[in-house]
Short mmCIF file of C-alpha atoms in Angstrom, two decimals:
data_model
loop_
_atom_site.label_atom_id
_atom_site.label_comp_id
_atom_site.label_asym_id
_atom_site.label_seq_id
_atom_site.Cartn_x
_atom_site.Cartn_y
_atom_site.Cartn_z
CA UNK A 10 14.22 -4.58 21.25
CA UNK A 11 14.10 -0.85 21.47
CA UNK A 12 14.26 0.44 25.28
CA UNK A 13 11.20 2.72 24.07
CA UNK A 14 8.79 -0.09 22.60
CA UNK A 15 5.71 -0.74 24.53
CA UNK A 16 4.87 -3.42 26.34
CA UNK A 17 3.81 -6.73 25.88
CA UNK A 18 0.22 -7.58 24.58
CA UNK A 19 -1.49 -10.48 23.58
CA UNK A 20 -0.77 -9.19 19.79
CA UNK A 21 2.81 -8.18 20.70
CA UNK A 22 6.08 -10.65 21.23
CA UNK A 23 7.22 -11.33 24.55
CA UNK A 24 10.82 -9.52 25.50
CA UNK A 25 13.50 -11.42 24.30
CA UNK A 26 11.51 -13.42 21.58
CA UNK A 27 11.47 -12.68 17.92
CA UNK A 28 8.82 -9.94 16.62
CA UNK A 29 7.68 -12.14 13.65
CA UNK A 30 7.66 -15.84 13.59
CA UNK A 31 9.25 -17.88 10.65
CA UNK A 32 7.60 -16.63 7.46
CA UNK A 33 4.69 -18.83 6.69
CA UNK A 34 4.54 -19.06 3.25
CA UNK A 35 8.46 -20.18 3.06
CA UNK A 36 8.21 -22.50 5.99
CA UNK A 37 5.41 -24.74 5.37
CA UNK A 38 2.41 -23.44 7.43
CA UNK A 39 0.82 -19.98 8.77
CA UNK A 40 1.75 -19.54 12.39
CA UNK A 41 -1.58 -19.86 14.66
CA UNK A 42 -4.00 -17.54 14.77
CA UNK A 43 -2.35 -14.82 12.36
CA UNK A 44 -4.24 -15.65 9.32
CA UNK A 45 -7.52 -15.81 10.98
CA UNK A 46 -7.07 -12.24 12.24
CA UNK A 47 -6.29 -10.94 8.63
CA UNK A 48 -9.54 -13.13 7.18
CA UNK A 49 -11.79 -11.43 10.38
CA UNK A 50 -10.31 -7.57 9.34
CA UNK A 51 -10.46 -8.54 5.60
CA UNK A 52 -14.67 -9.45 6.16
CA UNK A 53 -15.32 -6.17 7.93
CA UNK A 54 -13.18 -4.38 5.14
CA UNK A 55 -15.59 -5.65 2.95
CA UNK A 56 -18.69 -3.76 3.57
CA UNK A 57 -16.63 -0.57 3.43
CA UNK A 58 -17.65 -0.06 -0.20
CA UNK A 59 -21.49 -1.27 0.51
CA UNK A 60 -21.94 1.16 3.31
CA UNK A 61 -20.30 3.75 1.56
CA UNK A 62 -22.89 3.56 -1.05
CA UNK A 63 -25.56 4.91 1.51
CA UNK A 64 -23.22 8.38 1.52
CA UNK A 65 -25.73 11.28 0.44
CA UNK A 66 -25.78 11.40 -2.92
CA UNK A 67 -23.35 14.34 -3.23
CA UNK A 68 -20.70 13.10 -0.83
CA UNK A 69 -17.34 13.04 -2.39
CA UNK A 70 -15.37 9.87 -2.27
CA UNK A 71 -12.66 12.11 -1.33
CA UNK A 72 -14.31 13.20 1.68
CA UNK A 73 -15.52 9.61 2.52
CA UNK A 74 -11.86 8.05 2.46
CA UNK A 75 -10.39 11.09 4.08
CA UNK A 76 -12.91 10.60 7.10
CA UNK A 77 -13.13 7.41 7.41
CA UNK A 78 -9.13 7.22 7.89
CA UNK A 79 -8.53 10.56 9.60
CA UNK A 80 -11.59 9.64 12.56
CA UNK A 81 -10.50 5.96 12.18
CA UNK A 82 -6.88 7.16 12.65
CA UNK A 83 -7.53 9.04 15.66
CA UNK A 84 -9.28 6.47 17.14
CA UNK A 85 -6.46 3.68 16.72
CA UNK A 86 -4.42 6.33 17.73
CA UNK A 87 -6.11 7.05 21.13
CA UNK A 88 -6.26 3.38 21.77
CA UNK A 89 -2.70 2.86 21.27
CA UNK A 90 -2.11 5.71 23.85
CA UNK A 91 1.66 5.98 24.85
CA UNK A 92 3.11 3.54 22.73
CA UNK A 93 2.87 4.75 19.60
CA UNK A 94 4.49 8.10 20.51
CA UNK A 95 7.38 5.65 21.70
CA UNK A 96 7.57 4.84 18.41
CA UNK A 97 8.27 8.19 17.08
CA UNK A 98 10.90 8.18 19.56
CA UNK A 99 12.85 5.53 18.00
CA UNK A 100 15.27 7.50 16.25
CA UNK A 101 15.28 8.80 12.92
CA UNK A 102 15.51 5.47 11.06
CA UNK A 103 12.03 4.26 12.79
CA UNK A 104 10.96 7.81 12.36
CA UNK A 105 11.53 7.66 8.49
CA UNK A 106 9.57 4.00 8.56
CA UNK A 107 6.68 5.29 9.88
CA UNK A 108 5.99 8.48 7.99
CA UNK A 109 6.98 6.15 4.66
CA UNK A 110 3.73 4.14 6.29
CA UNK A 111 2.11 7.01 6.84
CA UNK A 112 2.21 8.18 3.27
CA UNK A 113 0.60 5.58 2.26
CA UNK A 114 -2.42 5.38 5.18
CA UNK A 115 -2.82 8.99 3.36
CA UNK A 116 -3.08 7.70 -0.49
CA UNK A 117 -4.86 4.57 -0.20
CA UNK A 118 -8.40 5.70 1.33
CA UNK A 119 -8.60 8.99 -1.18
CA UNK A 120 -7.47 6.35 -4.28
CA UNK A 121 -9.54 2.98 -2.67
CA UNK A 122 -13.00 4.78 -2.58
CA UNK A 123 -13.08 6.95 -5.39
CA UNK A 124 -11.98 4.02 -7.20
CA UNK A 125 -15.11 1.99 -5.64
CA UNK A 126 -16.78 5.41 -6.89
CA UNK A 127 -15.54 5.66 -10.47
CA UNK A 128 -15.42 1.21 -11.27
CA UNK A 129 -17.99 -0.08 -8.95
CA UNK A 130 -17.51 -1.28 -5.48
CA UNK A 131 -16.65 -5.18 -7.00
CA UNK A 132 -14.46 -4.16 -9.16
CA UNK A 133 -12.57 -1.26 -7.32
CA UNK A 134 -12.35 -3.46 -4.66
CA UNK A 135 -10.79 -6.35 -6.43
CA UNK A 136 -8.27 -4.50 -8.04
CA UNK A 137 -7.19 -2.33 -4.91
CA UNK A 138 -6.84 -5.75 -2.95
CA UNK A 139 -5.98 -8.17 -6.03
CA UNK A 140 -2.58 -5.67 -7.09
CA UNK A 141 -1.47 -4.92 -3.26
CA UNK A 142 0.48 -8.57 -2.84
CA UNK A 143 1.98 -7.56 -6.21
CA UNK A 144 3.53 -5.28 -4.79
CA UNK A 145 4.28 -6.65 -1.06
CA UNK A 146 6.34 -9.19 -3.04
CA UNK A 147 8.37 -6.37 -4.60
CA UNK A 148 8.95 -4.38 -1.54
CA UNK A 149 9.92 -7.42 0.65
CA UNK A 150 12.02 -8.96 -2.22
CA UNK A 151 13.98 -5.29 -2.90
CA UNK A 152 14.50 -3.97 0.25
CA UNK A 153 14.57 -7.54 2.09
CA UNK A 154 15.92 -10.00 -0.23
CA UNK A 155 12.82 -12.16 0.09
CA UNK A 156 12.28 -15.16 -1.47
CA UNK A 157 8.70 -16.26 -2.06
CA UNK A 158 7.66 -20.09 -2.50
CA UNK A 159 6.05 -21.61 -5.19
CA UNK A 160 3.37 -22.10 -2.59
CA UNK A 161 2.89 -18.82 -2.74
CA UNK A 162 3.08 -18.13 -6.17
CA UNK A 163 0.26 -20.35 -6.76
CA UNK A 164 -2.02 -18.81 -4.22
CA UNK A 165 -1.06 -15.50 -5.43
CA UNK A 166 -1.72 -16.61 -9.01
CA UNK A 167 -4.90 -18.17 -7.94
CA UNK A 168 -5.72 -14.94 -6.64
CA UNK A 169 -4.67 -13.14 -9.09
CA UNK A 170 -6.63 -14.65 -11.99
CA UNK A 171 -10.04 -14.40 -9.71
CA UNK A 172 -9.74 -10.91 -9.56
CA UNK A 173 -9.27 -10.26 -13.00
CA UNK A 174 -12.32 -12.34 -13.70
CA UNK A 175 -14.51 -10.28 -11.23
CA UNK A 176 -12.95 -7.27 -13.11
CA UNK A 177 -14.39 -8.37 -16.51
CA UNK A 178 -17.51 -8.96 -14.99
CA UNK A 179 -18.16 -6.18 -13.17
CA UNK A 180 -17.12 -3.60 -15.71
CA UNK A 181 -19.59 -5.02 -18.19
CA UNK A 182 -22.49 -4.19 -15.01
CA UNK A 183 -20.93 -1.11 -14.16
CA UNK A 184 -23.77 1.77 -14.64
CA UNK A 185 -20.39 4.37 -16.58
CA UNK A 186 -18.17 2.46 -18.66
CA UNK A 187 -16.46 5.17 -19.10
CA UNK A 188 -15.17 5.44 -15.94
CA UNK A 189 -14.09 2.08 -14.94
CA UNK A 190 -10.38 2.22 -16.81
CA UNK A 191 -9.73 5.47 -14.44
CA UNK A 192 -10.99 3.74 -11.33
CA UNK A 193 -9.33 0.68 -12.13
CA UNK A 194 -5.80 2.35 -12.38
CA UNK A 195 -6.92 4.15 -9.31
CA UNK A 196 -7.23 0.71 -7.51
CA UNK A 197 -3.69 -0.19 -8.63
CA UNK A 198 -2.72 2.95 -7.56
CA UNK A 199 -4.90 2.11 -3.94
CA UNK A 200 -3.01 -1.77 -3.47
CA UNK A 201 0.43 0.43 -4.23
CA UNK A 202 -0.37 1.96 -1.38
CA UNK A 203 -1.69 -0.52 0.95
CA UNK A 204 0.98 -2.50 0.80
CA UNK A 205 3.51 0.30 1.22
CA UNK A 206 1.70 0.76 5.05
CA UNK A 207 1.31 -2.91 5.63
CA UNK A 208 4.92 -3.46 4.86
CA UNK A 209 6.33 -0.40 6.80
CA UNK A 210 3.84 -1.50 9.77
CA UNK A 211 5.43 -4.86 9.49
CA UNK A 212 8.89 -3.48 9.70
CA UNK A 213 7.91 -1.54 13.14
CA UNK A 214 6.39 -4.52 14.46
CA UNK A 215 9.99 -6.50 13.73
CA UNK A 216 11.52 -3.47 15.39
CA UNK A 217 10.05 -4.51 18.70
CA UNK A 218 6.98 -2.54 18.84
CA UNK A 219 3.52 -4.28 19.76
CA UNK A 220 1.60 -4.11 16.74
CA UNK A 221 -1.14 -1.77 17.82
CA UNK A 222 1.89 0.93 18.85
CA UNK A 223 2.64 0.55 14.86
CA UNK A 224 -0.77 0.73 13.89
CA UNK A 225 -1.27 4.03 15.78
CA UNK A 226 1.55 5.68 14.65
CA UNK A 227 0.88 5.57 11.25
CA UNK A 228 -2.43 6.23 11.47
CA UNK A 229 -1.71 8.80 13.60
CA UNK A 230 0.43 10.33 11.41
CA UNK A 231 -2.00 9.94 8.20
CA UNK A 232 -4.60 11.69 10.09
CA UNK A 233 -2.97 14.80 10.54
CA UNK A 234 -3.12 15.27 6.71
CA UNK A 235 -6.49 13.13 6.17
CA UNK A 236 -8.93 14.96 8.94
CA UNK A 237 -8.08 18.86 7.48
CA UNK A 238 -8.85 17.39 3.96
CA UNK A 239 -12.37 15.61 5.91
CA UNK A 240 -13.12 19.29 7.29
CA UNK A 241 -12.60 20.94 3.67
CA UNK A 242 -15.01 18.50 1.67
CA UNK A 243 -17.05 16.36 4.43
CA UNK A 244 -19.67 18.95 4.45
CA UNK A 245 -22.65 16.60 2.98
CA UNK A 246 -21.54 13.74 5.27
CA UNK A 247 -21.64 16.25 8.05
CA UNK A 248 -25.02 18.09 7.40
CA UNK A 249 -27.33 14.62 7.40
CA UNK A 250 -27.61 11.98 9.93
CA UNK A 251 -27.03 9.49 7.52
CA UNK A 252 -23.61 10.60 6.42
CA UNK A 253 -22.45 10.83 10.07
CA UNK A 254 -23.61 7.14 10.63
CA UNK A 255 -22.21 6.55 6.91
CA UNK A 256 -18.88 8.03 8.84
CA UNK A 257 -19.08 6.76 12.16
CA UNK A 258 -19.48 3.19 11.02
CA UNK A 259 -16.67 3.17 8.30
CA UNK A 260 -14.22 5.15 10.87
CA UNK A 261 -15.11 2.89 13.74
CA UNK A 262 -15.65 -0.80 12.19
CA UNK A 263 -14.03 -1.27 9.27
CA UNK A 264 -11.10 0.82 10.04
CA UNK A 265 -9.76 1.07 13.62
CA UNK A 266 -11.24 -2.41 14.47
CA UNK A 267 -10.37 -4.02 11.86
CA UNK A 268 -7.02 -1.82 11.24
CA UNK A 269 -6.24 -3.63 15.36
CA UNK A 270 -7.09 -7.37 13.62
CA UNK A 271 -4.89 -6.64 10.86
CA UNK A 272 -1.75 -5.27 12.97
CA UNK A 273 -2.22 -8.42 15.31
CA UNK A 274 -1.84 -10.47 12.77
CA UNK A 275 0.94 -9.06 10.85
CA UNK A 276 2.84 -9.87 14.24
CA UNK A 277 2.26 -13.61 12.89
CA UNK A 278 3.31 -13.31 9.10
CA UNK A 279 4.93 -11.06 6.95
CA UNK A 280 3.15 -8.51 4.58
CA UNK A 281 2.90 -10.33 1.50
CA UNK A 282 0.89 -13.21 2.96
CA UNK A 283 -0.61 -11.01 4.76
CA UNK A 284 -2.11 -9.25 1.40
CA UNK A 285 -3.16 -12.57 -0.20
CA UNK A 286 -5.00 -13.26 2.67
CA UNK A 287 -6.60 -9.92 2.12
CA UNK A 288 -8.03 -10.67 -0.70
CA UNK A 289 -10.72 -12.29 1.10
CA UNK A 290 -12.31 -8.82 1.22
CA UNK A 291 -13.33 -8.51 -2.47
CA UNK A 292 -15.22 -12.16 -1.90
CA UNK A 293 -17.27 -9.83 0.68
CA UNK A 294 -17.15 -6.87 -1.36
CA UNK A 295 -18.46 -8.63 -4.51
CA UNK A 296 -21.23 -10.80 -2.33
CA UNK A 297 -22.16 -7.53 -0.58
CA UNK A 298 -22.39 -5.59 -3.85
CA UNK A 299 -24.61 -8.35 -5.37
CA UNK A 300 -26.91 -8.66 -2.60
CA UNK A 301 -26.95 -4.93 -0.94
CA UNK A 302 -25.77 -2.72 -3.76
CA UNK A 303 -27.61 -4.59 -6.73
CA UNK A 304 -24.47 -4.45 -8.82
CA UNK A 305 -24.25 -7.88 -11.28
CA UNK A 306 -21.14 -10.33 -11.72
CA UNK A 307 -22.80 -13.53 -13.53
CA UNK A 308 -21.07 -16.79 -13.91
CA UNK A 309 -17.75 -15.23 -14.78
CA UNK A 310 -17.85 -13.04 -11.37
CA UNK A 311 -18.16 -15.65 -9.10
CA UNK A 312 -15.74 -17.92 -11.56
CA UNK A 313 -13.22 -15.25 -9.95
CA UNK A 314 -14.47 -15.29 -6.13
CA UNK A 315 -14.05 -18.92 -6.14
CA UNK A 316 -10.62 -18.49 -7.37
CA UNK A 317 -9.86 -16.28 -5.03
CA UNK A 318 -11.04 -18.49 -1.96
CA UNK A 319 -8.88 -21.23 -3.83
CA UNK A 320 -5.88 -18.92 -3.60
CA UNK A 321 -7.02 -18.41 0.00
CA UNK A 322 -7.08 -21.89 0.98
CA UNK A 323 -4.04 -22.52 -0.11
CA UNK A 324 -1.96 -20.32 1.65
CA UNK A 325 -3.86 -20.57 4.84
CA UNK A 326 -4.50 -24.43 5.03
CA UNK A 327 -1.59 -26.26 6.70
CA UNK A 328 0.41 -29.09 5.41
CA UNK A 329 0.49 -32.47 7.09
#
């Protein structure tokens, strides 16, 4: 462990013990509690593109991603106090981790919501979430020589194929057709992104850090860009009371709560379970949409959520 790393919380390893259990999808069974955590933050992520809908109606998505990260950044920031400057501090190896993270805290919100914008919050959603363990798998097995089960495969698969059925569906409902191939390549572009931060937050975490140290750092360092971009095109979210509580709940719920679930759990498995179990926010997403929004998925929409809770179950339930 470094001699900088913070110490010990309840979301953190003990000195002395490893930083990240025994991978749970290539030893049989998630480690307790870690999964849970993930499913909790993935729920709250899931009214993100509800709430946003209640933006005044000429709010950029731009300006609703950038504030709800940079504030939200701050904020886990603040909380994590000390300990995430300790893990600038690292040396330049850590340093270079975390502003790799960082990047990617910086591209995801601006891609994830005008995606939700431009596709619909279902499907912009889905495809933001259903591409990001995709691309976990790639990182962890190019950089870490990973090797992924056929457990996880299947859940991923499972996953997979829900999401591309909510994607049908909800780009027939979608009120501009036209718009839903651009926001659907932004929501690849979105999971690219998401799991680039949840793997380099991982990798900080194995480092030694407690997990909320990693989480501030790199959303630290995202909001340095993210809250200048807030200041240049937040003015409708700042000049009604509705956009500031639009604001204030996206920057305070959904992202530095649930930003703390997430980096707990990721203490507990690696990323690319970790984004599987994710996917559990589209379920939300597309229920929300349905119910709040008024968006439609029919029979072949919620064909794909209950794949997607199939995919879910089978990576989180244990094996006797």
């Amino acid at each position: 462990m470094s001699s900088t790393a913070s110490s010990p919380s309840p979301s953190s390893p003990a000195p002395g013990s490893p930083a990240v259990p025994a991978d749970p999808h290539t030893s049989g069974g998630p480690t307790s509690g870690g999964p849970l955590l993930i499913l909790a933050a993935a729920a709250l992520w899931g009214t993100t593109g509800t709430v946003a809908s209640f933006a005044p109606a000429g709010a950029s998505p731009l300006a609703i991603g950038a504030g709800t990260m940079g504030i939200g950044g701050l904020l886990t920031l603040a909380l994590a106090g000390r300990s995430a400057l300790a893990v600038l501090r690292s040396g330049p190896r850590v340093l270079r981790r975390a502003l790799l993270g960082a990047l990617g805290v910086v591209i995801y919100p601006l891609a994830f919501y005008t995606s939700m914008a431009w596709a619909g919050v279902a499907v912009g959603t889905v495809v933001s979430l259903g591409c990001a363990p995709v691309f976990a798998a790639l990182l962890e097995r190019v950089l870490d020589g990973a090797v992924l089960t056929r457990r996880w495969m299947a859940a991923a698969g499972a996953a997979a194929g829900g999401c591309a059925l909510l994607v049908v569906a909800g780009g027939h409902s979608h009120s501009d057709p036209a718009r839903v191939p651009a926001g659907v390549a932004l929501g690849l572009l979105a999971g690219a992104a998401y799991a680039g931060y949840a793997y380099y937050a991982g990798r900080l975490i194995r480092h030694g850090h407690s997990s909320r140290a990693a989480m501030g750092a790199l959303f630290g360092l995202g909001a340095v860009l993210l809250v200048p971009l807030f200041a240049l095109t937040g003015g409708e979210l700042l000049a009604s009371g509705r956009g500031l509580a639009v604001v204030g709940y996206l920057a305070v719920i959904p992202m530095c709560l649930a930003y703390l679930l997430f980096g707990a759990g990721l203490v507990r498995v690696r990323a690319s379970a970790a984004t599987v179990l994710t996917l559990f926010e589209p379920v939300v997403a597309a229920a929300l949409g349905v119910a709040v929004v008024g968006e439609r998925l029919g029979l072949w929409g919620w064909g794909g959520v209950a794949l997607v809770v199939a995919g879910l179950l089978v990576l989180t339930v244990r094996r006797r």
